[in-house]
Coordinates of N, CA, C and O in Angstrom, one line a residue:
M1 N 0.8 -1.2 0.0 CA 0.0 0.0 0.0 C 0.9 1.2 0.0 O 1.9 1.3 0.7
P2 N 0.6 2.2 -0.8 CA 1.4 3.4 -0.9 C 1.3 4.2 0.5 O 0.3 4.1 1.2
Q3 N 2.3 4.9 0.7 CA 2.4 5.7 1.9 C 2.1 7.2 1.6 O 2.7 7.7 0.7
F4 N 1.2 7.8 2.4 CA 1.0 9.2 2.2 C 2.2 10.1 2.3 O 2.5 10.9 1.4
D5 N 3.0 9.9 3.4 CA 4.1 10.7 3.6 C 5.2 10.6 2.5 O 5.7 11.7 2.1
S6 N 5.5 9.4 2.1 CA 6.5 9.3 1.0 C 6.0 9.9 -0.3 O 6.8 10.5 -1.0
T7 N 4.7 9.7 -0.6 CA 4.2 10.3 -1.9 C 4.2 11.8 -1.8 O 4.7 12.4 -2.8
I8 N 3.8 12.3 -0.7 CA 3.8 13.8 -0.5 C 5.3 14.3 -0.6 O 5.5 15.3 -1.3
K9 N 6.2 13.6 0.0 CA 7.6 14.0 0.0 C 8.1 14.0 -1.5 O 8.8 15.0 -1.9
H10 N 7.8 13.0 -2.2 CA 8.3 12.9 -3.6 C 7.7 14.0 -4.5 O 8.4 14.6 -5.3
I11 N 6.4 14.3 -4.2 CA 5.8 15.4 -5.0 C 6.4 16.7 -4.6 O 6.7 17.5 -5.5
K12 N 6.7 17.0 -3.4 CA 7.3 18.2 -3.0 C 8.7 18.4 -3.4 O 9.2 19.5 -3.7
D13 N 9.4 17.2 -3.6 CA 10.8 17.2 -4.0 C 10.9 17.6 -5.5 O 11.9 17.9 -6.0
G14 N 9.8 17.4 -6.2 CA 9.7 17.7 -7.6 C 10.0 16.5 -8.5 O 10.5 15.5 -8.0
V15 N 9.8 16.6 -9.8 CA 9.9 15.5 -10.7 C 11.3 15.0 -10.8 O 11.6 13.8 -11.1
K16 N 12.3 15.8 -10.5 CA 13.7 15.3 -10.6 C 14.0 14.3 -9.6 O 14.9 13.4 -9.8
G17 N 13.3 14.2 -8.5 CA 13.6 13.2 -7.5 C 12.7 12.0 -7.6 O 12.8 11.1 -6.8
F18 N 11.8 12.0 -8.6 CA 10.9 10.9 -8.8 C 11.0 10.4 -10.2 O 10.5 11.0 -11.1
T19 N 11.7 9.2 -10.4 CA 11.8 8.7 -11.7 C 10.5 8.2 -12.2 O 9.5 8.0 -11.5
I20 N 10.4 8.0 -13.6 CA 9.2 7.5 -14.2 C 8.8 6.2 -13.6 O 7.7 5.9 -13.2
T21 N 9.8 5.3 -13.4 CA 9.6 4.0 -12.9 C 9.0 4.1 -11.5 O 8.0 3.4 -11.1
A22 N 9.6 4.9 -10.6 CA 9.1 5.1 -9.3 C 7.7 5.7 -9.3 O 6.8 5.3 -8.5
A23 N 7.4 6.7 -10.1 CA 6.1 7.3 -10.2 C 5.1 6.3 -10.6 O 4.0 6.3 -10.1
V24 N 5.4 5.5 -11.6 CA 4.4 4.5 -12.1 C 4.1 3.5 -11.0 O 3.0 3.1 -10.8
K25 N 5.2 3.0 -10.3 CA 5.0 2.1 -9.2 C 4.1 2.7 -8.1 O 3.2 2.0 -7.6
N26 N 4.3 4.0 -7.8 CA 3.5 4.6 -6.8 C 2.1 4.8 -7.3 O 1.1 4.5 -6.5
I27 N 1.9 5.1 -8.5 CA 0.5 5.3 -9.1 C -0.2 3.9 -9.0 O -1.4 3.8 -8.6
E28 N 0.5 2.8 -9.4 CA -0.1 1.5 -9.3 C -0.5 1.1 -7.9 O -1.6 0.5 -7.7
G29 N 0.3 1.5 -6.9 CA -0.1 1.3 -5.5 C -1.3 2.0 -5.1 O -2.2 1.5 -4.5
W30 N -1.4 3.3 -5.6 CA -2.6 4.0 -5.2 C -3.8 3.5 -6.0 O -4.9 3.5 -5.4
E31 N -3.7 3.0 -7.2 CA -4.8 2.4 -8.0 C -5.3 1.2 -7.2 O -6.5 1.1 -7.0
A32 N -4.4 0.3 -6.8 CA -4.8 -0.9 -6.0 C -5.5 -0.5 -4.7 O -6.5 -1.1 -4.4
T33 N -5.0 0.5 -4.0 CA -5.7 0.9 -2.8 C -7.1 1.5 -3.1 O -8.1 1.1 -2.4
L34 N -7.2 2.4 -4.0 CA -8.5 3.1 -4.3 C -9.5 2.2 -5.0 O -10.7 2.4 -4.8
E35 N -9.1 1.1 -5.7 CA -10.0 0.2 -6.3 C -10.9 -0.5 -5.2 O -11.9 -1.0 -5.5
K36 N -10.4 -0.6 -4.0 CA -11.1 -1.2 -2.9 C -12.1 -0.2 -2.2 O -12.9 -0.7 -1.4
V37 N -12.1 1.0 -2.6 CA -12.9 2.0 -2.0 C -14.2 2.1 -2.8 O -14.2 2.3 -4.0
E38 N -15.3 2.0 -2.1 CA -16.6 2.0 -2.8 C -17.2 3.4 -2.8 O -18.1 3.8 -2.0
A39 N -16.6 4.3 -3.6 CA -17.1 5.7 -3.7 C -16.9 6.1 -5.2 O -15.8 5.9 -5.7
P40 N -17.8 6.8 -5.7 CA -17.7 7.3 -7.1 C -16.4 8.2 -7.3 O -15.7 8.1 -8.3
A41 N -16.1 9.0 -6.3 CA -14.9 9.9 -6.3 C -13.7 9.0 -6.4 O -12.7 9.4 -7.2
A42 N -13.6 7.9 -5.7 CA -12.4 7.1 -5.8 C -12.3 6.5 -7.2 O -11.2 6.4 -7.7
K43 N -13.4 6.1 -7.7 CA -13.4 5.5 -9.1 C -12.9 6.5 -10.1 O -12.1 6.2 -11.0
A44 N -13.3 7.8 -10.0 CA -12.8 8.8 -10.9 C -11.3 9.1 -10.7 O -10.6 9.3 -11.7
I45 N -10.8 9.0 -9.5 CA -9.4 9.2 -9.3 C -8.6 8.1 -9.9 O -7.6 8.3 -10.5
V46 N -9.1 6.9 -9.8 CA -8.4 5.7 -10.4 C -8.3 5.9 -11.9 O -7.3 5.6 -12.5
K47 N -9.4 6.3 -12.5 CA -9.4 6.5 -14.0 C -8.4 7.6 -14.3 O -7.6 7.4 -15.3
D48 N -8.3 8.7 -13.6 CA -7.3 9.7 -13.9 C -5.9 9.2 -13.6 O -5.0 9.6 -14.3
L49 N -5.7 8.4 -12.6 CA -4.4 7.8 -12.3 C -3.9 7.0 -13.5 O -2.8 7.0 -13.9
E50 N -4.9 6.2 -14.1 CA -4.6 5.4 -15.2 C -4.1 6.2 -16.4 O -3.1 5.9 -17.1
N51 N -4.8 7.3 -16.6 CA -4.5 8.3 -17.7 C -3.1 8.9 -17.4 O -2.3 9.0 -18.3
L52 N -2.8 9.3 -16.2 CA -1.5 9.9 -15.8 C -0.4 8.9 -16.1 O 0.6 9.2 -16.7
K53 N -0.6 7.6 -15.7 CA 0.4 6.6 -15.9 C 0.7 6.5 -17.4 O 1.9 6.4 -17.8
K54 N -0.3 6.5 -18.2 CA -0.1 6.3 -19.7 C 0.6 7.5 -20.2 O 1.6 7.4 -21.1
H55 N 0.3 8.7 -19.8 CA 1.0 9.9 -20.2 C 2.5 9.9 -19.8 O 3.4 10.4 -20.5
L56 N 2.8 9.4 -18.6 CA 4.1 9.4 -18.1 C 5.0 8.3 -18.8 O 6.2 8.5 -18.9
Q57 N 4.3 7.3 -19.4 CA 5.1 6.3 -20.1 C 5.2 6.6 -21.6 O 5.8 5.8 -22.3
A58 N 4.6 7.7 -22.1 CA 4.6 8.0 -23.5 C 6.0 8.5 -23.9 O 6.7 9.0 -23.0
D59 N 6.2 8.4 -25.1 CA 7.5 9.0 -25.6 C 7.2 9.8 -26.9 O 6.8 9.2 -27.9
P60 N 7.3 11.1 -26.8 CA 7.7 11.9 -25.7 C 6.6 12.2 -24.7 O 5.4 12.0 -25.1
I61 N 6.9 12.6 -23.5 CA 5.9 12.9 -22.5 C 5.3 14.3 -22.8 O 6.1 15.2 -23.1
N62 N 4.0 14.4 -22.8 CA 3.4 15.6 -23.0 C 3.2 16.3 -21.7 O 2.3 16.0 -20.9
G63 N 4.2 17.2 -21.4 CA 4.2 17.9 -20.1 C 2.9 18.6 -19.8 O 2.5 18.7 -18.6
G64 N 2.3 19.2 -20.8 CA 1.1 20.0 -20.6 C -0.1 19.1 -20.1 O -0.8 19.4 -19.2
Q65 N -0.2 17.9 -20.7 CA -1.2 16.9 -20.3 C -1.0 16.4 -18.9 O -1.9 16.2 -18.1
V66 N 0.3 16.1 -18.6 CA 0.7 15.6 -17.3 C 0.3 16.7 -16.2 O -0.3 16.4 -15.2
K67 N 0.7 17.9 -16.5 CA 0.4 19.0 -15.6 C -1.2 19.1 -15.3 O -1.6 19.3 -14.2
K68 N -1.9 19.1 -16.4 CA -3.4 19.1 -16.4 C -4.0 18.0 -15.5 O -4.8 18.2 -14.7
L69 N -3.5 16.8 -15.7 CA -4.0 15.6 -15.0 C -3.6 15.7 -13.5 O -4.4 15.4 -12.6
V70 N -2.4 16.2 -13.2 CA -1.9 16.3 -11.8 C -2.8 17.3 -11.1 O -3.2 17.1 -9.9
L71 N -3.1 18.4 -11.8 CA -3.9 19.5 -11.2 C -5.3 18.9 -10.9 O -5.9 19.1 -9.8
K72 N -5.9 18.2 -11.9 CA -7.2 17.6 -11.7 C -7.2 16.6 -10.5 O -8.1 16.6 -9.7
L73 N -6.1 15.8 -10.5 CA -6.0 14.8 -9.4 C -5.9 15.5 -8.0 O -6.5 15.0 -7.0
G74 N -5.2 16.6 -8.0 CA -5.1 17.4 -6.7 C -6.4 17.8 -6.3 O -6.8 17.7 -5.1
K75 N -7.2 18.4 -7.2 CA -8.5 18.9 -6.8 C -9.5 17.8 -6.4 O -10.2 17.9 -5.4
E76 N -9.4 16.7 -7.2 CA -10.3 15.5 -6.9 C -9.9 14.9 -5.5 O -10.8 14.6 -4.7
T77 N -8.6 14.8 -5.2 CA -8.2 14.2 -4.0 C -8.6 15.1 -2.8 O -9.0 14.6 -1.8
A78 N -8.4 16.4 -2.9 CA -8.8 17.3 -1.8 C -10.3 17.3 -1.6 O -10.7 17.3 -0.5
A79 N -11.1 17.2 -2.7 CA -12.5 17.1 -2.5 C -12.9 15.8 -1.9 O -13.8 15.8 -1.0
F80 N -12.2 14.7 -2.3 CA -12.5 13.4 -1.7 C -12.2 13.5 -0.2 O -12.9 12.9 0.6
A81 N -11.1 14.2 0.2 CA -10.8 14.3 1.6 C -11.9 15.0 2.4 O -12.2 14.6 3.5
G82 N -12.5 16.0 1.8 CA -13.5 16.7 2.5 C -14.7 15.9 2.7 O -15.5 16.2 3.7
K83 N -14.9 14.9 2.0 CA -16.1 14.0 2.2 C -15.7 12.7 2.9 O -16.6 12.0 3.3
S84 N -14.5 12.5 3.2 CA -14.0 11.3 3.8 C -14.1 11.4 5.4 O -13.9 12.4 6.0
E85 N -14.6 10.3 5.9 CA -14.6 10.2 7.4 C -13.5 9.3 7.9 O -13.5 8.9 9.0
S86 N -12.6 9.1 7.0 CA -11.4 8.2 7.3 C -10.5 8.9 8.3 O -10.4 10.1 8.4
K87 N -9.7 8.0 9.0 CA -8.7 8.6 9.9 C -7.6 9.3 9.2 O -6.8 10.0 9.7
N88 N -7.6 9.0 7.9 CA -6.5 9.6 7.0 C -7.0 10.8 6.3 O -6.3 11.3 5.4
A89 N -8.1 11.4 6.6 CA -8.7 12.5 5.9 C -7.7 13.7 5.8 O -7.6 14.3 4.7
D90 N -7.0 14.0 6.9 CA -6.0 15.1 6.8 C -4.9 14.8 5.9 O -4.4 15.7 5.2
K91 N -4.4 13.5 5.8 CA -3.3 13.1 4.9 C -3.8 13.1 3.5 O -3.1 13.5 2.6
I92 N -5.1 12.7 3.3 CA -5.6 12.8 1.9 C -5.7 14.2 1.4 O -5.3 14.5 0.3
K93 N -6.1 15.1 2.3 CA -6.2 16.5 2.0 C -4.8 17.1 1.7 O -4.6 17.8 0.7
A94 N -3.8 16.7 2.5 CA -2.4 17.2 2.3 C -1.9 16.7 0.9 O -1.2 17.4 0.2
L95 N -2.2 15.4 0.6 CA -1.8 14.9 -0.7 C -2.4 15.7 -1.8 O -1.7 16.0 -2.8
G96 N -3.7 15.9 -1.8 CA -4.4 16.7 -2.8 C -3.8 18.1 -2.9 O -3.6 18.6 -4.1
E97 N -3.5 18.7 -1.8 CA -2.9 20.1 -1.9 C -1.5 20.0 -2.5 O -1.1 20.9 -3.2
A98 N -0.7 19.0 -2.2 CA 0.6 18.8 -2.7 C 0.6 18.6 -4.2 O 1.4 19.2 -5.0
L99 N -0.4 17.8 -4.7 CA -0.5 17.6 -6.1 C -0.9 18.9 -6.8 O -0.3 19.3 -7.9
S100 N -1.9 19.6 -6.3 CA -2.3 20.9 -6.9 C -1.2 21.9 -6.9 O -0.9 22.6 -7.9
H101 N -0.4 22.0 -5.8 CA 0.7 23.0 -5.7 C 1.8 22.6 -6.8 O 2.3 23.5 -7.4
A102 N 2.1 21.3 -6.9 CA 3.1 20.9 -7.9 C 2.6 21.3 -9.3 O 3.5 21.7 -10.1
A103 N 1.4 21.0 -9.6 CA 0.9 21.4 -11.0 C 0.9 22.9 -11.2 O 1.3 23.3 -12.3
E104 N 0.5 23.6 -10.2 CA 0.4 25.1 -10.4 C 1.8 25.7 -10.5 O 1.9 26.7 -11.1
S105 N 2.7 25.1 -9.8 CA 4.1 25.7 -9.8 C 5.0 25.2 -11.0 O 6.1 25.7 -11.2
A106 N 4.5 24.2 -11.7 CA 5.2 23.6 -12.8 C 5.3 24.6 -13.9 O 4.3 25.3 -14.2
P107 N 6.4 24.7 -14.6 CA 6.5 25.6 -15.8 C 5.5 25.2 -16.9 O 5.3 24.0 -17.1
D108 N 5.0 26.2 -17.6 CA 4.1 25.9 -18.8 C 5.0 25.4 -19.9 O 6.1 25.8 -20.1
E109 N 4.5 24.4 -20.6 CA 5.2 23.9 -21.8 C 5.1 24.8 -23.0 O 4.2 25.4 -23.2

């Protein structure tokens, strides 16, 4: 199962500290975790994670599309946290905020 703290740290460290292989492995861990959640919001996040994974593995990578998906995932994750009664709601929110911040601060292609 993916870890909130390590994912947030990798996001905050920027793409240079997160290889494509590590990012894909992390995404796959989140997909496996979220597939067990019975909520429409979780299903939407899984679909966007699948798209992100495809874009990261493309050659060449379309940075604009990746940025757009990461921003969307950040917003979806933060919204999911607001509806979550999980003990991890604060960490879910922090993850969403980290994703949004990373996308917003990434240079435009």
